[in-house]
Coordinates of C-alpha atoms in Angstrom, one line a residue:
M1 CA 37.0 -25.5 -98.4
D2 CA 37.5 -29.2 -98.8
D3 CA 39.6 -31.7 -100.8
T4 CA 42.1 -29.3 -102.4
T5 CA 45.9 -29.2 -102.5
P6 CA 47.0 -25.8 -101.3
I7 CA 50.1 -24.4 -102.8
I8 CA 51.7 -21.6 -100.9
D9 CA 53.1 -19.0 -103.4
T10 CA 53.6 -19.4 -107.1
D11 CA 55.3 -22.7 -108.3
V12 CA 55.3 -24.9 -111.4
S13 CA 53.7 -27.7 -109.4
Y14 CA 50.1 -26.2 -109.5
Y15 CA 50.1 -26.0 -113.2
Q16 CA 51.3 -29.6 -113.6
L17 CA 48.8 -31.0 -111.0
R18 CA 45.9 -29.5 -112.9
R19 CA 47.4 -30.3 -116.3
F20 CA 47.6 -34.0 -115.3
S21 CA 43.9 -33.9 -114.6
L22 CA 43.1 -33.5 -118.3
P23 CA 41.6 -36.5 -120.0
S24 CA 43.8 -38.0 -122.7
T25 CA 41.2 -37.7 -125.4
P26 CA 38.9 -34.6 -124.8
S27 CA 36.3 -34.1 -127.5
P28 CA 33.3 -31.9 -128.1
L29 CA 31.1 -34.6 -126.6
S30 CA 33.5 -35.1 -123.6
P31 CA 34.9 -31.7 -122.7
P32 CA 38.0 -31.4 -120.5
S33 CA 37.3 -31.9 -116.8
Y34 CA 39.7 -30.8 -114.0
S35 CA 37.7 -32.2 -111.1
S36 CA 40.1 -35.1 -110.3
I37 CA 42.7 -32.8 -108.7
N38 CA 41.6 -29.7 -107.0
V39 CA 44.3 -27.1 -106.4
H40 CA 44.0 -23.9 -104.2
L41 CA 46.9 -21.6 -105.0
I42 CA 47.7 -18.6 -102.7
E43 CA 50.3 -15.8 -103.1
A44 CA 51.0 -13.5 -100.2
H45 CA 51.8 -10.4 -102.3
P46 CA 49.6 -8.6 -104.9
K47 CA 50.8 -8.9 -108.4
S48 CA 51.8 -5.2 -108.5
L49 CA 54.3 -5.8 -105.8
Q50 CA 55.5 -9.1 -107.2
D51 CA 56.4 -7.4 -110.5
T52 CA 58.8 -5.1 -108.7
F53 CA 61.0 -8.0 -107.7
G54 CA 64.1 -8.7 -109.8
R55 CA 64.9 -12.2 -108.5
A56 CA 66.1 -15.1 -110.6
V57 CA 66.8 -14.8 -114.3
T58 CA 68.5 -17.9 -115.8
F59 CA 67.3 -21.3 -116.8
W60 CA 70.0 -23.8 -117.6
P61 CA 69.5 -26.5 -120.3
R62 CA 68.1 -29.3 -118.1
S63 CA 65.5 -26.9 -116.7
M64 CA 64.4 -26.0 -120.2
E65 CA 64.1 -29.6 -121.1
L66 CA 61.8 -30.1 -118.1
L67 CA 59.8 -27.0 -118.8
S68 CA 59.4 -27.9 -122.4
A69 CA 58.1 -31.3 -121.4
M70 CA 55.5 -29.5 -119.3
G71 CA 54.3 -27.4 -122.2
L72 CA 56.0 -24.2 -121.0
G73 CA 59.2 -24.2 -123.1
H74 CA 57.8 -22.5 -126.2
E75 CA 56.6 -19.4 -124.4
I76 CA 59.9 -19.0 -122.5
E77 CA 61.8 -19.4 -125.8
Q78 CA 59.7 -16.7 -127.3
Q79 CA 60.8 -14.1 -124.7
C80 CA 64.1 -15.2 -123.3
Y81 CA 67.5 -13.8 -124.3
A82 CA 69.5 -16.9 -125.4
V83 CA 73.1 -16.5 -124.2
R84 CA 75.7 -18.6 -126.0
S85 CA 78.9 -16.7 -125.2
S86 CA 80.8 -15.6 -122.1
A87 CA 83.4 -12.8 -121.4
A88 CA 85.7 -12.4 -118.5
F89 CA 88.0 -9.5 -117.9
D90 CA 90.8 -9.0 -115.3
R91 CA 91.1 -5.8 -113.3
E92 CA 93.0 -4.1 -116.1
G93 CA 90.3 -4.8 -118.5
R94 CA 92.2 -7.5 -120.4
E95 CA 90.0 -10.4 -121.6
R96 CA 90.7 -13.8 -120.1
T97 CA 90.6 -16.3 -122.9
K98 CA 91.1 -19.1 -120.4
D99 CA 89.5 -19.8 -117.0
G100 CA 86.9 -17.1 -117.3
A101 CA 84.1 -17.4 -114.7
W102 CA 81.3 -18.3 -117.1
G103 CA 83.2 -20.1 -119.8
F104 CA 81.2 -23.3 -119.3
I105 CA 78.3 -21.7 -121.2
E106 CA 80.2 -22.0 -124.4
G107 CA 80.2 -25.4 -126.1
I108 CA 77.2 -26.8 -124.2
S109 CA 76.3 -30.2 -125.9
D110 CA 74.2 -33.2 -125.5
T111 CA 70.9 -31.1 -125.6
R112 CA 68.9 -29.0 -127.9
Y113 CA 69.3 -26.2 -125.4
T114 CA 72.9 -25.3 -126.0
F115 CA 72.6 -21.9 -124.3
A116 CA 71.4 -20.2 -121.1
S117 CA 67.8 -19.0 -121.4
V118 CA 67.6 -15.6 -119.6
L119 CA 64.2 -14.4 -118.6
R120 CA 63.4 -12.4 -115.5
Q121 CA 61.1 -14.1 -113.1
K122 CA 58.3 -11.7 -113.3
Y123 CA 57.9 -12.6 -117.0
V124 CA 58.1 -16.3 -116.1
E125 CA 55.3 -15.9 -113.6
E126 CA 53.2 -14.1 -116.1
I127 CA 53.6 -17.2 -118.3
L128 CA 52.7 -19.5 -115.4
R129 CA 49.6 -17.4 -114.5
R130 CA 48.4 -17.5 -118.1
K131 CA 49.0 -21.2 -118.5
G132 CA 47.4 -21.9 -115.1
E133 CA 44.2 -20.0 -116.2
E134 CA 44.1 -22.4 -119.2
V135 CA 43.7 -25.3 -116.8
G136 CA 41.4 -23.6 -114.5
V137 CA 43.8 -22.4 -111.7
E138 CA 43.3 -18.9 -110.1
V139 CA 46.1 -17.3 -108.2
N140 CA 44.5 -16.0 -104.9
A141 CA 46.5 -12.9 -104.0
P142 CA 47.0 -11.3 -101.6
C143 CA 46.3 -14.3 -99.4
A144 CA 48.8 -15.2 -96.7
F145 CA 49.4 -18.6 -95.1
E146 CA 48.9 -18.4 -91.3
G147 CA 49.3 -21.9 -90.1
L148 CA 48.4 -25.6 -90.4
V149 CA 47.2 -28.5 -88.3
V150 CA 48.0 -32.1 -89.2
D151 CA 45.3 -34.5 -88.0
D152 CA 46.9 -37.9 -87.2
W153 CA 43.5 -39.4 -86.8
V154 CA 42.9 -38.9 -90.5
E155 CA 44.7 -41.5 -92.6
A156 CA 47.5 -40.2 -94.8
G157 CA 46.2 -39.2 -98.2
E158 CA 42.6 -38.6 -97.1
V159 CA 40.8 -35.3 -97.0
G160 CA 41.3 -33.4 -93.8
R161 CA 44.7 -34.9 -93.0
V162 CA 46.0 -31.3 -93.0
V163 CA 44.0 -28.1 -92.4
A164 CA 45.6 -24.8 -93.5
T165 CA 44.5 -21.4 -92.2
I166 CA 44.7 -18.5 -94.8
R167 CA 44.3 -14.8 -94.3
D168 CA 42.5 -13.3 -97.3
G169 CA 43.4 -9.7 -98.0
R170 CA 41.7 -9.4 -101.4
G171 CA 39.7 -6.3 -101.9
G172 CA 41.3 -4.6 -98.9
G173 CA 39.6 -7.1 -96.6
D174 CA 41.0 -9.2 -93.7
R175 CA 39.2 -12.4 -93.2
M176 CA 40.4 -15.9 -92.2
Y177 CA 39.4 -19.1 -93.9
K178 CA 40.4 -22.8 -93.7
V179 CA 41.3 -25.3 -96.3
R180 CA 40.9 -29.0 -95.5
C181 CA 43.1 -31.0 -97.8
R182 CA 45.1 -34.1 -98.4
Y183 CA 48.4 -32.4 -99.0
I184 CA 50.0 -29.0 -98.9
I185 CA 53.0 -27.7 -100.8
G186 CA 55.0 -24.9 -99.3
C187 CA 56.8 -22.9 -102.0
D188 CA 56.9 -19.7 -99.9
G189 CA 60.6 -18.8 -100.1
S190 CA 63.5 -18.5 -97.7
R191 CA 61.3 -16.9 -95.0
T192 CA 58.9 -19.8 -95.3
K193 CA 56.0 -20.0 -92.8
V194 CA 55.0 -23.5 -94.0
R195 CA 58.3 -25.1 -92.9
G196 CA 58.0 -23.6 -89.4
A197 CA 54.3 -24.5 -89.1
A198 CA 55.2 -28.1 -90.0
G199 CA 57.9 -28.2 -87.4
I200 CA 60.6 -28.9 -90.0
D201 CA 64.1 -27.7 -88.9
S202 CA 66.8 -26.5 -91.3
E203 CA 70.6 -26.5 -91.0
G204 CA 73.0 -23.9 -92.4
S205 CA 74.7 -20.6 -91.7
R206 CA 74.7 -17.0 -92.9
T207 CA 77.9 -15.2 -93.8
E208 CA 78.8 -11.6 -93.2
D209 CA 78.9 -11.1 -97.0
K210 CA 76.2 -9.1 -98.8
W211 CA 75.7 -8.8 -102.5
V212 CA 74.1 -6.2 -104.6
R213 CA 71.9 -6.9 -107.7
V214 CA 70.8 -4.1 -110.1
D215 CA 68.6 -4.5 -113.2
G216 CA 68.1 -1.8 -115.8
V217 CA 68.5 -0.6 -119.3
L218 CA 71.9 0.8 -120.2
E219 CA 72.3 4.1 -122.1
S220 CA 75.9 3.4 -122.9
T221 CA 78.9 1.3 -121.9
T222 CA 82.5 0.6 -122.9
M223 CA 82.3 -3.1 -121.8
P224 CA 83.4 -4.8 -125.0
K225 CA 80.9 -7.7 -124.9
P226 CA 77.8 -6.5 -123.2
R227 CA 75.5 -9.2 -124.5
S228 CA 77.6 -12.1 -123.2
Y229 CA 77.4 -13.7 -119.7
G230 CA 80.2 -11.7 -118.2
A231 CA 82.6 -11.4 -115.3
I232 CA 84.7 -8.4 -114.4
E233 CA 87.3 -8.9 -111.7
S234 CA 87.4 -6.0 -109.2
P235 CA 89.8 -5.6 -106.2
L236 CA 87.0 -3.9 -104.3
Y237 CA 83.8 -5.5 -105.5
G238 CA 84.8 -9.1 -106.0
N239 CA 83.9 -11.0 -109.2
V240 CA 81.4 -8.6 -110.8
L241 CA 78.5 -10.4 -112.5
W242 CA 77.2 -9.1 -115.9
I243 CA 74.1 -10.7 -117.4
P244 CA 72.3 -9.6 -120.6
L245 CA 68.6 -9.8 -119.8
D246 CA 65.4 -9.9 -121.8
H247 CA 63.8 -6.8 -123.2
G248 CA 67.1 -5.1 -123.7
A249 CA 68.0 -4.9 -120.0
T250 CA 71.2 -5.8 -118.1
R251 CA 71.9 -7.1 -114.6
L252 CA 74.9 -6.2 -112.6
G253 CA 76.0 -8.0 -109.4
Y254 CA 78.8 -7.2 -107.0
K255 CA 80.0 -7.4 -103.5
F256 CA 78.3 -4.9 -101.2
D257 CA 80.2 -2.2 -99.3
P258 CA 78.8 -2.2 -95.7
G259 CA 79.1 1.5 -95.7
L260 CA 76.5 2.0 -98.3
T261 CA 72.8 2.2 -97.2
E262 CA 70.9 4.3 -99.8
R263 CA 69.7 3.0 -103.1
E264 CA 71.1 5.9 -105.1
I265 CA 74.5 5.2 -103.7
F266 CA 74.7 1.5 -104.5
I267 CA 73.4 2.2 -108.0
K268 CA 76.2 4.7 -108.4
E269 CA 78.6 2.1 -107.1
S270 CA 77.3 -0.2 -109.9
E271 CA 78.8 2.2 -112.3
L272 CA 82.1 2.1 -110.5
C273 CA 82.3 -1.6 -110.0
V274 CA 82.9 -2.3 -113.7
Q275 CA 86.1 -0.3 -113.9
P276 CA 88.2 0.1 -116.0
F277 CA 85.0 0.0 -118.1
K278 CA 82.3 2.7 -118.0
L279 CA 78.5 2.5 -118.1
K280 CA 75.6 4.8 -117.7
W281 CA 72.0 3.7 -116.9
A282 CA 69.1 5.0 -119.0
Q283 CA 66.8 3.5 -116.4
V284 CA 67.1 1.3 -113.3
D285 CA 64.2 -1.1 -112.9
W286 CA 65.2 -2.9 -109.7
G287 CA 68.0 -3.0 -107.1
S288 CA 68.5 -5.1 -104.0
V289 CA 71.0 -6.0 -101.3
Y290 CA 70.9 -9.4 -99.7
S291 CA 72.9 -11.5 -97.3
V292 CA 74.7 -14.5 -98.5
G293 CA 74.0 -17.8 -96.7
Q294 CA 73.1 -21.5 -97.2
R295 CA 70.4 -23.5 -95.5
V296 CA 68.7 -26.8 -96.2
A297 CA 65.6 -28.4 -94.6
K298 CA 66.1 -31.7 -92.8
T299 CA 63.3 -33.1 -94.8
F300 CA 61.2 -32.0 -97.8
F301 CA 58.2 -34.2 -96.8
A302 CA 56.7 -34.3 -93.4
H303 CA 53.6 -35.9 -91.7
D304 CA 52.7 -37.7 -94.9
A305 CA 51.1 -34.4 -95.8
V306 CA 53.4 -31.4 -96.1
F307 CA 55.8 -30.9 -98.9
L308 CA 58.5 -28.2 -99.3
A309 CA 59.9 -27.0 -102.6
G310 CA 62.2 -24.3 -103.9
D311 CA 63.7 -21.8 -101.5
S312 CA 61.4 -23.0 -98.7
C313 CA 63.7 -26.0 -98.3
H314 CA 67.0 -24.9 -99.7
T315 CA 68.5 -21.4 -99.8
H316 CA 71.9 -20.4 -101.1
S317 CA 73.6 -17.5 -103.0
S318 CA 73.0 -16.7 -106.6
G319 CA 76.7 -17.2 -107.3
A320 CA 76.2 -20.1 -109.7
G321 CA 72.7 -19.1 -110.8
Q322 CA 71.0 -22.3 -109.5
G323 CA 68.1 -21.1 -107.4
M324 CA 65.3 -21.0 -110.0
N325 CA 66.6 -24.2 -111.6
A326 CA 66.7 -26.2 -108.3
G327 CA 63.0 -25.1 -107.8
V328 CA 62.1 -26.3 -111.3
N329 CA 63.7 -29.6 -110.6
D330 CA 61.8 -29.9 -107.3
A331 CA 58.5 -29.2 -109.1
A332 CA 59.2 -31.5 -111.9
N333 CA 60.1 -34.3 -109.5
L334 CA 57.1 -33.8 -107.2
A335 CA 54.2 -33.0 -109.5
W336 CA 53.9 -36.2 -111.5
K337 CA 54.2 -38.3 -108.3
L338 CA 51.7 -36.4 -106.4
A339 CA 49.3 -36.4 -109.4
L340 CA 49.5 -40.2 -109.8
V341 CA 48.8 -40.7 -106.1
L342 CA 46.0 -38.2 -106.0
T343 CA 44.3 -39.8 -109.0
G344 CA 44.6 -43.3 -107.5
R345 CA 47.1 -44.6 -110.1
A346 CA 50.2 -44.8 -107.9
K347 CA 51.0 -46.1 -104.4
R348 CA 51.7 -43.5 -101.6
R349 CA 55.3 -44.9 -101.3
L350 CA 56.1 -43.1 -104.5
L351 CA 55.8 -39.8 -102.6
D352 CA 58.7 -40.8 -100.3
T353 CA 61.1 -40.7 -103.3
Y354 CA 60.6 -37.0 -103.6
N355 CA 62.6 -36.4 -100.4
A356 CA 65.0 -39.2 -101.1
E357 CA 65.9 -37.8 -104.5
R358 CA 65.7 -34.0 -104.1
Q359 CA 67.2 -33.5 -100.6
V360 CA 70.5 -35.3 -101.5
L361 CA 71.0 -33.0 -104.5
A362 CA 70.0 -29.9 -102.4
E363 CA 72.7 -30.8 -99.9
K364 CA 75.2 -31.2 -102.7
L365 CA 74.2 -27.8 -104.0
I366 CA 74.6 -26.2 -100.7
R367 CA 78.2 -27.5 -100.2
Y368 CA 79.0 -26.3 -103.8
D369 CA 77.5 -22.9 -103.3
E370 CA 79.4 -22.3 -100.0
G371 CA 82.7 -22.4 -102.1
I372 CA 81.3 -20.5 -105.0
S373 CA 80.1 -17.6 -102.8
E374 CA 83.6 -17.5 -101.2
L375 CA 85.2 -17.3 -104.6
V376 CA 82.8 -14.6 -105.9
S377 CA 83.6 -12.6 -102.8
G378 CA 87.3 -12.8 -103.6
R379 CA 88.5 -15.6 -101.2
I380 CA 89.8 -19.1 -101.7
P381 CA 87.3 -21.4 -99.8
K382 CA 88.5 -23.7 -97.0
G383 CA 87.5 -27.3 -96.2
K384 CA 88.3 -30.8 -97.5
Q385 CA 86.3 -30.3 -100.7
W386 CA 88.5 -27.4 -101.7
E387 CA 91.9 -28.7 -100.6
K388 CA 93.1 -28.9 -104.2
W389 CA 92.8 -25.1 -104.6
Q390 CA 94.7 -24.2 -101.5
G391 CA 97.8 -22.2 -102.4
E392 CA 96.1 -20.6 -105.5
E393 CA 96.6 -16.9 -105.5
D394 CA 93.7 -15.7 -107.7
P395 CA 90.2 -16.7 -106.6
N396 CA 88.9 -15.4 -110.0
V397 CA 90.9 -18.1 -111.8
V398 CA 89.8 -20.7 -109.4
L399 CA 86.2 -19.6 -109.9
G400 CA 86.4 -20.2 -113.6
R401 CA 88.0 -23.6 -113.2
V402 CA 85.5 -24.8 -110.6
L403 CA 82.5 -23.7 -112.6
M404 CA 84.0 -25.4 -115.7
E405 CA 84.7 -28.6 -113.8
A406 CA 81.1 -28.5 -112.6
K407 CA 79.7 -27.9 -116.1
G408 CA 77.4 -30.9 -115.9
F409 CA 76.1 -29.9 -112.5
N410 CA 75.6 -26.3 -113.5
T411 CA 73.7 -27.1 -116.7
G412 CA 71.7 -29.9 -114.9
L413 CA 72.7 -32.4 -117.6
T414 CA 74.4 -34.8 -115.2
L415 CA 72.2 -34.5 -112.2
G416 CA 71.5 -38.0 -110.9
Y417 CA 69.3 -39.8 -108.3
Q418 CA 70.4 -42.7 -106.2
K419 CA 68.9 -46.1 -106.0
N420 CA 65.3 -46.1 -104.7
P421 CA 62.0 -47.8 -105.8
A422 CA 61.8 -45.4 -108.7
V423 CA 65.5 -45.9 -109.8
W424 CA 66.8 -49.4 -110.3
E425 CA 70.5 -49.8 -110.6
D426 CA 71.9 -52.2 -113.2
E427 CA 75.2 -54.0 -113.6
K428 CA 76.8 -50.8 -114.9
D429 CA 75.6 -48.6 -112.1
T430 CA 77.4 -45.2 -112.0
S431 CA 75.8 -43.6 -109.0
G432 CA 79.1 -43.4 -107.1
E433 CA 81.1 -41.9 -110.0
E434 CA 81.7 -38.3 -110.9
V435 CA 79.5 -37.9 -114.0
L436 CA 80.7 -35.8 -117.0
I437 CA 78.8 -34.5 -120.1
P438 CA 77.6 -36.6 -121.8
A439 CA 76.3 -38.6 -118.9
P440 CA 75.8 -42.3 -119.5
A441 CA 72.3 -43.5 -120.2
R442 CA 71.9 -45.3 -116.9
P443 CA 69.2 -45.5 -114.3
G444 CA 69.1 -42.4 -112.1
L445 CA 70.5 -40.1 -114.8
R446 CA 68.8 -38.0 -117.4
A447 CA 67.3 -39.6 -120.5
P448 CA 69.5 -38.2 -123.3
D449 CA 67.8 -36.1 -126.0
V450 CA 68.6 -37.5 -129.4
R451 CA 67.3 -37.2 -132.9
V452 CA 65.2 -39.9 -134.5
L453 CA 63.2 -40.0 -137.7
L454 CA 59.4 -39.8 -137.9
P455 CA 57.6 -42.7 -139.6
A456 CA 56.5 -42.0 -143.2
L457 CA 57.8 -38.5 -143.3
W458 CA 61.4 -39.4 -142.4
E459 CA 61.7 -36.0 -140.8
S460 CA 64.1 -35.6 -137.8
A461 CA 62.6 -35.1 -134.4
W462 CA 64.0 -34.7 -130.9
L463 CA 63.2 -37.9 -128.8
L464 CA 62.3 -36.0 -125.5
K465 CA 59.7 -34.0 -127.4
L466 CA 58.1 -37.3 -128.3
M467 CA 57.8 -38.1 -124.6
P468 CA 56.1 -35.1 -123.0
N469 CA 55.5 -35.1 -119.3
Q470 CA 51.9 -36.2 -119.0
A471 CA 52.5 -38.3 -115.8
H472 CA 53.1 -41.4 -117.9
F473 CA 56.0 -43.7 -117.9
H474 CA 57.5 -44.4 -121.3
I475 CA 58.9 -47.9 -122.2
L476 CA 61.5 -47.0 -124.8
T477 CA 62.7 -50.0 -126.8
F478 CA 65.7 -49.9 -129.2
V479 CA 65.6 -52.8 -131.6
G480 CA 69.0 -54.5 -132.3
R481 CA 70.6 -55.0 -135.7
G482 CA 71.4 -58.7 -135.2
L483 CA 69.9 -61.5 -137.1
T484 CA 67.7 -62.5 -134.2
A485 CA 66.8 -59.0 -133.0
K486 CA 63.3 -59.0 -134.5
D487 CA 62.6 -62.4 -132.8
M488 CA 63.8 -61.0 -129.5
L489 CA 61.5 -58.0 -129.9
R490 CA 58.6 -60.3 -130.6
S491 CA 59.4 -62.4 -127.5
F492 CA 59.9 -59.2 -125.4
K493 CA 56.5 -57.9 -126.5
E494 CA 54.8 -61.2 -125.6
E495 CA 56.5 -61.0 -122.2
V496 CA 55.3 -57.5 -121.6
E497 CA 51.7 -58.4 -122.7
A498 CA 51.7 -61.4 -120.3
A499 CA 53.2 -59.6 -117.4
I500 CA 51.0 -56.5 -117.6
R501 CA 47.9 -57.8 -119.2
P502 CA 44.9 -55.4 -119.1
T503 CA 41.5 -56.6 -118.0
H504 CA 39.6 -54.9 -120.7
K505 CA 40.4 -53.5 -124.1
A506 CA 40.8 -49.8 -123.3
G507 CA 44.3 -49.0 -124.5
V508 CA 44.7 -52.3 -126.4
D509 CA 44.2 -53.2 -130.0
G510 CA 40.6 -54.4 -130.3
V511 CA 41.5 -56.9 -133.0
N512 CA 44.2 -59.0 -131.5
G513 CA 44.6 -57.8 -127.9
H514 CA 48.2 -56.7 -128.5
I515 CA 49.7 -53.5 -127.3
N516 CA 50.2 -51.2 -130.2
G517 CA 50.0 -47.6 -131.3
A518 CA 46.4 -47.7 -132.4
S519 CA 44.8 -46.5 -129.2
H520 CA 45.0 -43.0 -127.8
G521 CA 48.1 -42.8 -125.6
N522 CA 49.1 -46.5 -126.2
S523 CA 48.3 -47.1 -122.6
L524 CA 47.8 -50.4 -120.8
A525 CA 44.6 -50.4 -118.7
P526 CA 43.8 -52.2 -115.4
S527 CA 40.2 -52.6 -114.4
N528 CA 39.8 -49.2 -112.6
N529 CA 41.7 -46.7 -114.8
N530 CA 44.4 -46.4 -117.5
L531 CA 47.8 -47.5 -116.3
P532 CA 50.0 -44.5 -117.0
V533 CA 52.4 -46.3 -119.4
Q534 CA 53.2 -45.5 -123.0
F535 CA 55.4 -47.4 -125.5
L536 CA 57.9 -46.3 -128.1
T537 CA 59.9 -48.6 -130.4
I538 CA 63.0 -47.4 -132.2
L539 CA 63.9 -49.4 -135.4
P540 CA 67.6 -49.4 -136.4
E541 CA 66.8 -48.4 -140.0
R542 CA 64.6 -46.2 -142.0
V543 CA 61.7 -48.1 -143.5
D544 CA 58.3 -47.5 -145.1
N545 CA 56.3 -49.2 -142.4
G546 CA 57.1 -50.6 -139.0
W547 CA 54.6 -53.6 -139.2
H548 CA 55.9 -54.5 -142.7
E549 CA 59.5 -54.5 -141.5
L550 CA 58.8 -56.5 -138.4
G551 CA 55.8 -58.7 -139.5
F552 CA 53.9 -57.7 -136.3
D553 CA 52.8 -54.6 -134.5
P554 CA 55.6 -52.8 -132.7
L555 CA 55.3 -51.8 -129.1
G556 CA 53.5 -48.5 -129.3
K557 CA 54.6 -45.8 -131.6
V558 CA 57.5 -46.4 -133.9
Y559 CA 60.5 -44.2 -134.9
Y560 CA 63.7 -44.8 -136.8
D561 CA 67.4 -44.5 -135.9
Q562 CA 68.8 -44.6 -139.4
A563 CA 72.4 -43.7 -138.6
G564 CA 72.5 -45.5 -135.3
A565 CA 73.5 -42.3 -133.4
A566 CA 70.5 -42.5 -131.0
G567 CA 71.3 -46.1 -130.1
E568 CA 75.0 -45.3 -129.6
R569 CA 74.1 -42.4 -127.3
Y570 CA 71.9 -44.7 -125.2
E571 CA 74.7 -47.4 -125.2
I572 CA 72.3 -50.1 -126.3
D573 CA 73.1 -53.7 -127.1
V574 CA 73.5 -53.2 -130.8
E575 CA 72.9 -56.8 -131.7
H576 CA 70.0 -57.7 -129.5
G577 CA 68.4 -54.4 -128.4
T578 CA 67.7 -52.6 -125.2
T579 CA 64.7 -51.3 -123.3
F580 CA 64.5 -48.4 -120.9
I581 CA 61.8 -47.3 -118.4
I582 CA 61.7 -43.5 -118.8
R583 CA 60.0 -41.8 -115.9
P584 CA 57.5 -38.9 -116.5
D585 CA 60.2 -36.4 -115.5
M586 CA 62.6 -37.8 -118.1
W587 CA 65.0 -39.6 -115.8
I588 CA 65.8 -43.2 -116.5
G589 CA 64.1 -45.5 -114.0
A590 CA 65.5 -48.8 -115.3
R591 CA 67.4 -50.4 -118.2
F592 CA 67.3 -54.0 -119.5
D593 CA 68.9 -55.6 -122.5
L594 CA 66.5 -57.7 -124.5
L595 CA 69.0 -60.6 -124.3
E596 CA 68.3 -60.6 -120.6
Q597 CA 65.8 -63.2 -119.6
D598 CA 62.5 -62.0 -118.1
A599 CA 63.0 -58.3 -119.2
G600 CA 59.2 -58.0 -119.6
K601 CA 58.7 -59.4 -116.1
L602 CA 61.2 -57.0 -114.7
I603 CA 59.5 -54.1 -116.3
S604 CA 56.2 -55.3 -114.7
Q605 CA 58.0 -55.7 -111.4
Y606 CA 59.3 -52.1 -111.5
L607 CA 55.9 -50.6 -112.5
R608 CA 53.9 -52.7 -110.0
G609 CA 56.2 -51.5 -107.2
L610 CA 55.0 -48.0 -107.8
L611 CA 51.6 -48.1 -109.6
V612 CA 48.2 -49.3 -108.6
C613 CA 47.6 -52.2 -111.0

């Protein structure tokens, strides 16, 4: 099997890679074709076994923004349990109104997802399978990865650079086959075979702690707030986790007693760990005991051919509920980059930014989780990072305070990437600062989601929903309110046209050659293919027509910021205007004030550093 990208075990990446192969304007005369990116997806376990796994359950707000941009948010919203409240109780059953473990869930702001989206992983994977089928991807299961060989004689990015060996167990058989490919993505969990086969080492440790997780439907309980994200402080079982799940279920998590070995016994313990409250299970769907540890791979990209994502490159406890979210961020970061390279629209150097961006955050998550897991187990963590908490007597109180202080990190709303070819710092660079919600609209940080008005209708819309992840960069320009703002926009538009001038009219207004919103996707076009760039212009007032207001075509599609709130959130130059390069994954790549000379040329320089123009 040649020229495919094997993905080992289920991951969002496969859906995105195939989705990015869709033509921008399919029609009955030109049906969708998926031939530009071939994906071979394997899963070691049959679906019947996968569905018995409890695993991760919570998506935090930034993950939902990313999934929504991929076209997956709506289906998750339909099934998830949206948790907007928390509840924490001390060992006497008194509610903590301050410093509760999950208090950061309440009052989430700066996003349309002001809640935790709880949906068990088996339902998430059903959505992924269904969406994958829509773009022509089949999950090959049970098929197990057996090994790989990297051929250094084959140039990086060419077919046959890596050859994967697969054991096919479908239909009760046992045959081996090989896949010759350009790249391979290992998403095969903490016991990853791909990482070992690629010779990638990992660093970390495993503690003596073990935690229990039990999912099921309750018959009854005296817990006062059973549909809140909860914590019950127990002298024997640590900080007991209580999560309201989808489909009327509940999850309990607690510190494992080493003397317990049988499933029935630790399920019984789950009824005891919530004391002084009581509960009774109507049915138990799943239960598991696992060791607590933290490890991170030394690299997430090796041999110019092998990627790691999710638990295959970073493992940690479920104490802060970050596992599935870190995996979503990995996939969102990697898929658009790999898709642009595979379709010949981006330079291979773009792939190096995956490791540069994601490994740093994974290492930060590991350090954070080491302390969280200690606190959940009932101990104050040691080490320089935790010096301020030494001398505190109650680890439950410290846990609540630490989670609250890390609210931006927990929700994903302040996650940032350091300077690299895809992130240009500016004069107000904040990469070395501790970022709080709302994070500044600066390169390396998330593009804020704000409300703007649609043209003609004057209806409100969320800005990030207007910039879906289709492997396109968005040039987002806010027009200023000053007397010369329109002239500056005209000059900026001319600079952009001159700096990134297409060689034929695809994606360009056929009348005057100007970039506008008339063509599908508003894309500039080099000679070989569409340059993956789209334009949006935000006017500072509500008008009847953008052209009539400006006297010329705006850059791309036009929207209105009547009250000025969107511009204020983006910290624009109110008088003259500001433009942003928004990456496909909705992180800000660069920022330029229109007053700045050569802003158009700088945009061209950024794009030409990454794209094949």
